[in-house]
């Protein structure tokens, strides 16, 4: 007597379902949901924006501001580092660049301090007392092919004079000139000229916070994100080559 074919058909249908993209997507969603719940329970003080699957099984991407870290739910470990593929490409940097590029799509550039009118568009997050910000500003000021959109984010805990300097810049009759004076150190350890605060700093701080940025300097060079004053990478991007990080 022949055995019924129904169990075999059920097995085949099950295998097809397991291999289907729709099922894989549901599995990813389930994994992300579970990883998120475990992350919150394991690290309740960790502030993060979202959790995503990665190409590495069991390892999940955790987006926290402009940073990407990794979480392994099974062992309940956080990993601070980068994932590289066999071709020597940092998947972490690529993902971060895509993520940060998406965030500036609706950026209100009219609220920024604009300097220059060149073909290369550079968006800056800066603190006037940050030495690395000043280094990058000097580099950009020497070029005549750049349009700069500058947002201020003074780190008052480490630069107590920075906030007053930013308020002076944004309230000045000629903000671009005031910016150059401040960035060149003209008012370091000296009193600022009298000014009436126009409260533009609060607008800048809100914009920067919404971008998920927590430090300076940060740049988007022709749409590509750069963290830190990497002048060599910046120059390559303005010359039409290179990748941000």
PDB file of C-alpha atoms in Angstrom:
ATOM      1  CA  UNK A   1       0.000   0.000   0.000  1.00  0.00           C
ATOM      2  CA  UNK A   2       1.380   3.370  -1.017  1.00  0.00           C
ATOM      3  CA  UNK A   3       2.032   5.983   1.657  1.00  0.00           C
ATOM      4  CA  UNK A   4      -0.027   9.170   1.329  1.00  0.00           C
ATOM      5  CA  UNK A   5       1.662  12.131  -0.402  1.00  0.00           C
ATOM      6  CA  UNK A   6       0.117  14.808   1.851  1.00  0.00           C
ATOM      7  CA  UNK A   7       2.972  14.908   4.434  1.00  0.00           C
ATOM      8  CA  UNK A   8       5.502  15.266   1.607  1.00  0.00           C
ATOM      9  CA  UNK A   9       3.504  18.112   0.059  1.00  0.00           C
ATOM     10  CA  UNK A  10       3.294  19.846   3.420  1.00  0.00           C
ATOM     11  CA  UNK A  11       7.073  19.497   3.828  1.00  0.00           C
ATOM     12  CA  UNK A  12       7.702  20.951   0.362  1.00  0.00           C
ATOM     13  CA  UNK A  13       5.354  23.877   1.001  1.00  0.00           C
ATOM     14  CA  UNK A  14       7.064  24.519   4.334  1.00  0.00           C
ATOM     15  CA  UNK A  15      10.509  24.587   2.712  1.00  0.00           C
ATOM     16  CA  UNK A  16       9.289  26.963  -0.006  1.00  0.00           C
ATOM     17  CA  UNK A  17       7.797  29.250   2.638  1.00  0.00           C
ATOM     18  CA  UNK A  18      10.991  29.276   4.682  1.00  0.00           C
ATOM     19  CA  UNK A  19      12.989  30.301   1.600  1.00  0.00           C
ATOM     20  CA  UNK A  20      10.604  33.030   0.453  1.00  0.00           C
ATOM     21  CA  UNK A  21      11.606  36.727   0.763  1.00  0.00           C
ATOM     22  CA  UNK A  22       8.359  37.513   2.581  1.00  0.00           C
ATOM     23  CA  UNK A  23       9.105  34.951   5.287  1.00  0.00           C
ATOM     24  CA  UNK A  24      12.695  36.204   5.592  1.00  0.00           C
ATOM     25  CA  UNK A  25      11.401  39.741   6.034  1.00  0.00           C
ATOM     26  CA  UNK A  26       9.040  38.603   8.781  1.00  0.00           C
ATOM     27  CA  UNK A  27      11.911  36.770  10.459  1.00  0.00           C
ATOM     28  CA  UNK A  28      14.056  39.928  10.299  1.00  0.00           C
ATOM     29  CA  UNK A  29      11.230  41.978  11.792  1.00  0.00           C
ATOM     30  CA  UNK A  30      10.774  39.435  14.559  1.00  0.00           C
ATOM     31  CA  UNK A  31      14.512  39.351  15.234  1.00  0.00           C
ATOM     32  CA  UNK A  32      14.778  43.137  15.374  1.00  0.00           C
ATOM     33  CA  UNK A  33      11.788  43.354  17.693  1.00  0.00           C
ATOM     34  CA  UNK A  34      13.253  40.758  20.026  1.00  0.00           C
ATOM     35  CA  UNK A  35      16.714  42.327  19.911  1.00  0.00           C
ATOM     36  CA  UNK A  36      15.247  45.732  20.745  1.00  0.00           C
ATOM     37  CA  UNK A  37      13.390  44.358  23.751  1.00  0.00           C
ATOM     38  CA  UNK A  38      16.489  42.533  24.995  1.00  0.00           C
ATOM     39  CA  UNK A  39      18.633  45.636  24.490  1.00  0.00           C
ATOM     40  CA  UNK A  40      16.272  47.784  26.560  1.00  0.00           C
ATOM     41  CA  UNK A  41      16.209  45.202  29.326  1.00  0.00           C
ATOM     42  CA  UNK A  42      19.979  44.592  29.343  1.00  0.00           C
ATOM     43  CA  UNK A  43      21.127  48.201  28.977  1.00  0.00           C
ATOM     44  CA  UNK A  44      18.275  50.339  30.353  1.00  0.00           C
ATOM     45  CA  UNK A  45      20.424  53.503  30.446  1.00  0.00           C
ATOM     46  CA  UNK A  46      21.541  53.261  26.829  1.00  0.00           C
ATOM     47  CA  UNK A  47      20.002  55.975  24.657  1.00  0.00           C
ATOM     48  CA  UNK A  48      19.391  54.825  21.093  1.00  0.00           C
ATOM     49  CA  UNK A  49      17.193  55.710  18.143  1.00  0.00           C
ATOM     50  CA  UNK A  50      16.632  52.431  16.321  1.00  0.00           C
ATOM     51  CA  UNK A  51      17.762  48.825  15.850  1.00  0.00           C
ATOM     52  CA  UNK A  52      18.371  47.085  12.495  1.00  0.00           C
ATOM     53  CA  UNK A  53      19.489  43.712  11.214  1.00  0.00           C
ATOM     54  CA  UNK A  54      23.035  43.313   9.832  1.00  0.00           C
ATOM     55  CA  UNK A  55      24.573  40.866   7.351  1.00  0.00           C
ATOM     56  CA  UNK A  56      26.071  39.036  10.348  1.00  0.00           C
ATOM     57  CA  UNK A  57      23.628  36.567  11.857  1.00  0.00           C
ATOM     58  CA  UNK A  58      22.828  37.321  15.480  1.00  0.00           C
ATOM     59  CA  UNK A  59      24.404  40.784  15.407  1.00  0.00           C
ATOM     60  CA  UNK A  60      22.186  43.887  15.304  1.00  0.00           C
ATOM     61  CA  UNK A  61      22.956  47.487  14.409  1.00  0.00           C
ATOM     62  CA  UNK A  62      22.082  50.065  17.059  1.00  0.00           C
ATOM     63  CA  UNK A  63      21.794  53.683  15.924  1.00  0.00           C
ATOM     64  CA  UNK A  64      22.542  56.205  18.653  1.00  0.00           C
ATOM     65  CA  UNK A  65      22.677  59.763  17.336  1.00  0.00           C
ATOM     66  CA  UNK A  66      25.374  59.796  14.671  1.00  0.00           C
ATOM     67  CA  UNK A  67      27.005  56.622  15.993  1.00  0.00           C
ATOM     68  CA  UNK A  68      26.521  52.978  15.086  1.00  0.00           C
ATOM     69  CA  UNK A  69      27.262  50.269  17.635  1.00  0.00           C
ATOM     70  CA  UNK A  70      26.360  46.582  17.626  1.00  0.00           C
ATOM     71  CA  UNK A  71      24.397  44.325  19.960  1.00  0.00           C
ATOM     72  CA  UNK A  72      24.469  40.540  20.322  1.00  0.00           C
ATOM     73  CA  UNK A  73      21.231  39.526  22.088  1.00  0.00           C
ATOM     74  CA  UNK A  74      22.305  35.933  22.654  1.00  0.00           C
ATOM     75  CA  UNK A  75      25.349  36.877  24.745  1.00  0.00           C
ATOM     76  CA  UNK A  76      24.004  40.326  25.726  1.00  0.00           C
ATOM     77  CA  UNK A  77      27.133  42.145  24.609  1.00  0.00           C
ATOM     78  CA  UNK A  78      27.566  45.588  23.042  1.00  0.00           C
ATOM     79  CA  UNK A  79      30.316  45.935  20.425  1.00  0.00           C
ATOM     80  CA  UNK A  80      31.955  49.269  19.627  1.00  0.00           C
ATOM     81  CA  UNK A  81      33.732  48.860  16.314  1.00  0.00           C
ATOM     82  CA  UNK A  82      33.289  48.322  12.589  1.00  0.00           C
ATOM     83  CA  UNK A  83      32.114  45.461  10.389  1.00  0.00           C
ATOM     84  CA  UNK A  84      34.283  44.897   7.307  1.00  0.00           C
ATOM     85  CA  UNK A  85      33.546  42.716   4.296  1.00  0.00           C
ATOM     86  CA  UNK A  86      35.930  40.474   2.333  1.00  0.00           C
ATOM     87  CA  UNK A  87      36.600  43.293  -0.144  1.00  0.00           C
ATOM     88  CA  UNK A  88      38.028  45.493   2.607  1.00  0.00           C
ATOM     89  CA  UNK A  89      35.056  47.825   2.772  1.00  0.00           C
ATOM     90  CA  UNK A  90      33.753  49.070   6.101  1.00  0.00           C
ATOM     91  CA  UNK A  91      30.039  48.314   6.112  1.00  0.00           C
ATOM     92  CA  UNK A  92      29.744  50.446   9.235  1.00  0.00           C
ATOM     93  CA  UNK A  93      31.111  53.569   7.561  1.00  0.00           C
ATOM     94  CA  UNK A  94      29.002  53.004   4.467  1.00  0.00           C
ATOM     95  CA  UNK A  95      25.858  52.600   6.552  1.00  0.00           C
ATOM     96  CA  UNK A  96      26.699  55.637   8.667  1.00  0.00           C
ATOM     97  CA  UNK A  97      27.302  57.776   5.578  1.00  0.00           C
ATOM     98  CA  UNK A  98      23.926  56.741   4.111  1.00  0.00           C
ATOM     99  CA  UNK A  99      22.160  57.348   7.410  1.00  0.00           C
ATOM    100  CA  UNK A 100      23.638  60.803   7.937  1.00  0.00           C
ATOM    101  CA  UNK A 101      23.122  61.817   4.294  1.00  0.00           C
ATOM    102  CA  UNK A 102      19.408  61.065   4.649  1.00  0.00           C
ATOM    103  CA  UNK A 103      19.145  63.364   7.664  1.00  0.00           C
ATOM    104  CA  UNK A 104      20.075  66.547   5.788  1.00  0.00           C
ATOM    105  CA  UNK A 105      17.491  66.191   3.020  1.00  0.00           C
ATOM    106  CA  UNK A 106      15.072  68.610   4.694  1.00  0.00           C
ATOM    107  CA  UNK A 107      17.651  70.716   6.524  1.00  0.00           C
ATOM    108  CA  UNK A 108      16.613  74.416   6.736  1.00  0.00           C
ATOM    109  CA  UNK A 109      19.706  75.921   5.125  1.00  0.00           C
ATOM    110  CA  UNK A 110      18.209  79.398   5.385  1.00  0.00           C
ATOM    111  CA  UNK A 111      18.751  79.177   9.160  1.00  0.00           C
ATOM    112  CA  UNK A 112      22.478  78.553   8.791  1.00  0.00           C
ATOM    113  CA  UNK A 113      25.272  81.095   8.537  1.00  0.00           C
ATOM    114  CA  UNK A 114      26.162  81.082   4.843  1.00  0.00           C
ATOM    115  CA  UNK A 115      29.694  81.903   3.718  1.00  0.00           C
ATOM    116  CA  UNK A 116      30.895  81.762   0.128  1.00  0.00           C
ATOM    117  CA  UNK A 117      29.270  80.856  -3.158  1.00  0.00           C
ATOM    118  CA  UNK A 118      31.411  78.068  -4.593  1.00  0.00           C
ATOM    119  CA  UNK A 119      30.481  74.843  -6.349  1.00  0.00           C
ATOM    120  CA  UNK A 120      31.300  72.625  -3.340  1.00  0.00           C
ATOM    121  CA  UNK A 121      28.574  72.644  -0.698  1.00  0.00           C
ATOM    122  CA  UNK A 122      29.781  72.064   2.848  1.00  0.00           C
ATOM    123  CA  UNK A 123      27.428  71.865   5.828  1.00  0.00           C
ATOM    124  CA  UNK A 124      29.219  72.349   9.145  1.00  0.00           C
ATOM    125  CA  UNK A 125      28.407  71.703  12.789  1.00  0.00           C
ATOM    126  CA  UNK A 126      30.919  73.712  14.769  1.00  0.00           C
ATOM    127  CA  UNK A 127      31.998  75.110  18.126  1.00  0.00           C
ATOM    128  CA  UNK A 128      34.109  78.301  17.908  1.00  0.00           C
ATOM    129  CA  UNK A 129      36.414  77.198  20.743  1.00  0.00           C
ATOM    130  CA  UNK A 130      36.952  73.677  19.404  1.00  0.00           C
ATOM    131  CA  UNK A 131      40.552  73.491  18.054  1.00  0.00           C
ATOM    132  CA  UNK A 132      39.596  70.939  15.405  1.00  0.00           C
ATOM    133  CA  UNK A 133      36.713  73.156  14.257  1.00  0.00           C
ATOM    134  CA  UNK A 134      39.126  76.058  13.897  1.00  0.00           C
ATOM    135  CA  UNK A 135      41.560  73.915  11.958  1.00  0.00           C
ATOM    136  CA  UNK A 136      38.846  72.916   9.481  1.00  0.00           C
ATOM    137  CA  UNK A 137      37.517  76.467   9.268  1.00  0.00           C
ATOM    138  CA  UNK A 138      40.942  77.807   8.367  1.00  0.00           C
ATOM    139  CA  UNK A 139      41.243  75.183   5.633  1.00  0.00           C
ATOM    140  CA  UNK A 140      37.826  76.036   4.179  1.00  0.00           C
ATOM    141  CA  UNK A 141      38.356  79.794   4.456  1.00  0.00           C
ATOM    142  CA  UNK A 142      41.377  79.536   2.179  1.00  0.00           C
ATOM    143  CA  UNK A 143      39.302  78.034  -0.647  1.00  0.00           C
ATOM    144  CA  UNK A 144      37.189  80.055  -3.069  1.00  0.00           C
ATOM    145  CA  UNK A 145      35.206  77.102  -4.436  1.00  0.00           C
ATOM    146  CA  UNK A 146      33.060  76.420  -1.367  1.00  0.00           C
ATOM    147  CA  UNK A 147      29.572  77.370  -0.201  1.00  0.00           C
ATOM    148  CA  UNK A 148      29.449  76.862   3.545  1.00  0.00           C
ATOM    149  CA  UNK A 149      26.319  76.450   5.662  1.00  0.00           C
ATOM    150  CA  UNK A 150      27.343  76.687   9.311  1.00  0.00           C
ATOM    151  CA  UNK A 151      25.329  75.591  12.338  1.00  0.00           C
ATOM    152  CA  UNK A 152      26.649  76.224  15.820  1.00  0.00           C
ATOM    153  CA  UNK A 153      26.705  73.762  18.679  1.00  0.00           C
ATOM    154  CA  UNK A 154      28.832  75.149  21.532  1.00  0.00           C
ATOM    155  CA  UNK A 155      30.013  72.494  23.958  1.00  0.00           C
ATOM    156  CA  UNK A 156      29.744  74.663  27.048  1.00  0.00           C
ATOM    157  CA  UNK A 157      30.960  72.027  29.505  1.00  0.00           C
ATOM    158  CA  UNK A 158      34.432  72.044  27.994  1.00  0.00           C
ATOM    159  CA  UNK A 159      34.335  75.464  26.287  1.00  0.00           C
ATOM    160  CA  UNK A 160      32.620  77.855  28.740  1.00  0.00           C
ATOM    161  CA  UNK A 161      33.172  80.932  26.536  1.00  0.00           C
ATOM    162  CA  UNK A 162      31.851  79.341  23.346  1.00  0.00           C
ATOM    163  CA  UNK A 163      28.159  80.115  23.853  1.00  0.00           C
ATOM    164  CA  UNK A 164      28.714  83.856  24.218  1.00  0.00           C
ATOM    165  CA  UNK A 165      30.899  83.857  21.111  1.00  0.00           C
ATOM    166  CA  UNK A 166      28.217  82.094  19.087  1.00  0.00           C
ATOM    167  CA  UNK A 167      25.535  84.521  20.244  1.00  0.00           C
ATOM    168  CA  UNK A 168      27.809  87.402  19.226  1.00  0.00           C
ATOM    169  CA  UNK A 169      28.405  85.908  15.760  1.00  0.00           C
ATOM    170  CA  UNK A 170      24.739  85.253  15.045  1.00  0.00           C
ATOM    171  CA  UNK A 171      23.668  88.686  16.311  1.00  0.00           C
ATOM    172  CA  UNK A 172      26.366  90.701  14.523  1.00  0.00           C
ATOM    173  CA  UNK A 173      25.570  93.067  11.636  1.00  0.00           C
ATOM    174  CA  UNK A 174      28.070  91.085   9.565  1.00  0.00           C
ATOM    175  CA  UNK A 175      27.932  87.512  10.932  1.00  0.00           C
ATOM    176  CA  UNK A 176      30.468  86.172   8.406  1.00  0.00           C
ATOM    177  CA  UNK A 177      33.042  88.751   9.460  1.00  0.00           C
ATOM    178  CA  UNK A 178      32.320  88.167  13.153  1.00  0.00           C
ATOM    179  CA  UNK A 179      32.690  84.429  12.568  1.00  0.00           C
ATOM    180  CA  UNK A 180      36.140  84.832  11.030  1.00  0.00           C
ATOM    181  CA  UNK A 181      37.258  87.083  13.894  1.00  0.00           C
ATOM    182  CA  UNK A 182      36.111  84.573  16.506  1.00  0.00           C
ATOM    183  CA  UNK A 183      37.533  81.517  14.723  1.00  0.00           C
ATOM    184  CA  UNK A 184      40.910  83.249  14.381  1.00  0.00           C
ATOM    185  CA  UNK A 185      41.003  83.773  18.149  1.00  0.00           C
ATOM    186  CA  UNK A 186      40.522  87.539  18.217  1.00  0.00           C
ATOM    187  CA  UNK A 187      38.306  87.354  21.308  1.00  0.00           C
ATOM    188  CA  UNK A 188      40.055  84.555  23.166  1.00  0.00           C
ATOM    189  CA  UNK A 189      40.411  85.773  26.735  1.00  0.00           C
ATOM    190  CA  UNK A 190      39.016  89.184  25.769  1.00  0.00           C
ATOM    191  CA  UNK A 191      35.629  90.835  26.131  1.00  0.00           C
ATOM    192  CA  UNK A 192      33.276  90.598  23.169  1.00  0.00           C
ATOM    193  CA  UNK A 193      31.864  93.759  21.576  1.00  0.00           C
ATOM    194  CA  UNK A 194      28.451  94.717  22.913  1.00  0.00           C
ATOM    195  CA  UNK A 195      25.541  93.122  21.052  1.00  0.00           C
ATOM    196  CA  UNK A 196      21.848  92.390  21.417  1.00  0.00           C
ATOM    197  CA  UNK A 197      21.191  88.660  21.349  1.00  0.00           C
ATOM    198  CA  UNK A 198      18.742  87.655  18.592  1.00  0.00           C
ATOM    199  CA  UNK A 199      18.208  84.160  20.081  1.00  0.00           C
ATOM    200  CA  UNK A 200      19.294  82.389  16.905  1.00  0.00           C
ATOM    201  CA  UNK A 201      21.505  79.991  18.863  1.00  0.00           C
ATOM    202  CA  UNK A 202      18.462  78.169  20.224  1.00  0.00           C
ATOM    203  CA  UNK A 203      17.321  77.499  16.632  1.00  0.00           C
ATOM    204  CA  UNK A 204      20.742  76.110  15.717  1.00  0.00           C
ATOM    205  CA  UNK A 205      20.824  73.877  18.777  1.00  0.00           C
ATOM    206  CA  UNK A 206      17.414  72.434  17.968  1.00  0.00           C
ATOM    207  CA  UNK A 207      18.439  71.720  14.362  1.00  0.00           C
ATOM    208  CA  UNK A 208      21.657  70.014  15.439  1.00  0.00           C
ATOM    209  CA  UNK A 209      19.901  67.965  18.109  1.00  0.00           C
ATOM    210  CA  UNK A 210      17.376  66.748  15.526  1.00  0.00           C
ATOM    211  CA  UNK A 211      20.286  65.612  13.358  1.00  0.00           C
ATOM    212  CA  UNK A 212      21.438  63.369  16.185  1.00  0.00           C
ATOM    213  CA  UNK A 213      24.795  65.123  16.443  1.00  0.00           C
ATOM    214  CA  UNK A 214      26.390  65.292  19.884  1.00  0.00           C
ATOM    215  CA  UNK A 215      29.872  66.584  19.143  1.00  0.00           C
ATOM    216  CA  UNK A 216      31.956  68.769  16.854  1.00  0.00           C
ATOM    217  CA  UNK A 217      33.170  69.158  14.229  1.00  0.00           C
ATOM    218  CA  UNK A 218      30.832  67.388  11.796  1.00  0.00           C
ATOM    219  CA  UNK A 219      30.602  67.983   8.051  1.00  0.00           C
ATOM    220  CA  UNK A 220      28.599  67.018   4.998  1.00  0.00           C
ATOM    221  CA  UNK A 221      30.779  67.631   1.960  1.00  0.00           C
ATOM    222  CA  UNK A 222      28.694  67.574  -1.210  1.00  0.00           C
ATOM    223  CA  UNK A 223      26.253  65.341   0.668  1.00  0.00           C
ATOM    224  CA  UNK A 224      28.832  62.948   2.138  1.00  0.00           C
ATOM    225  CA  UNK A 225      29.173  62.824   5.904  1.00  0.00           C
ATOM    226  CA  UNK A 226      32.495  63.377   7.645  1.00  0.00           C
ATOM    227  CA  UNK A 227      33.067  63.148  11.381  1.00  0.00           C
ATOM    228  CA  UNK A 228      36.034  65.174  12.568  1.00  0.00           C
ATOM    229  CA  UNK A 229      38.477  67.518  10.882  1.00  0.00           C
ATOM    230  CA  UNK A 230      39.780  65.063   8.285  1.00  0.00           C
ATOM    231  CA  UNK A 231      41.109  67.657   5.851  1.00  0.00           C
ATOM    232  CA  UNK A 232      42.556  65.097   3.468  1.00  0.00           C
ATOM    233  CA  UNK A 233      39.207  63.317   3.097  1.00  0.00           C
ATOM    234  CA  UNK A 234      37.462  66.661   2.772  1.00  0.00           C
ATOM    235  CA  UNK A 235      39.766  67.737  -0.034  1.00  0.00           C
ATOM    236  CA  UNK A 236      39.222  64.460  -1.893  1.00  0.00           C
ATOM    237  CA  UNK A 237      35.459  64.865  -1.679  1.00  0.00           C
ATOM    238  CA  UNK A 238      35.664  68.401  -3.036  1.00  0.00           C
ATOM    239  CA  UNK A 239      37.901  67.200  -5.837  1.00  0.00           C
ATOM    240  CA  UNK A 240      35.380  64.531  -6.774  1.00  0.00           C
ATOM    241  CA  UNK A 241      36.820  61.415  -5.125  1.00  0.00           C
ATOM    242  CA  UNK A 242      36.900  59.675  -1.774  1.00  0.00           C
ATOM    243  CA  UNK A 243      34.331  58.505   0.777  1.00  0.00           C
ATOM    244  CA  UNK A 244      33.194  59.959   4.058  1.00  0.00           C
ATOM    245  CA  UNK A 245      33.392  58.313   7.427  1.00  0.00           C
TER     246      UNK A 245
END
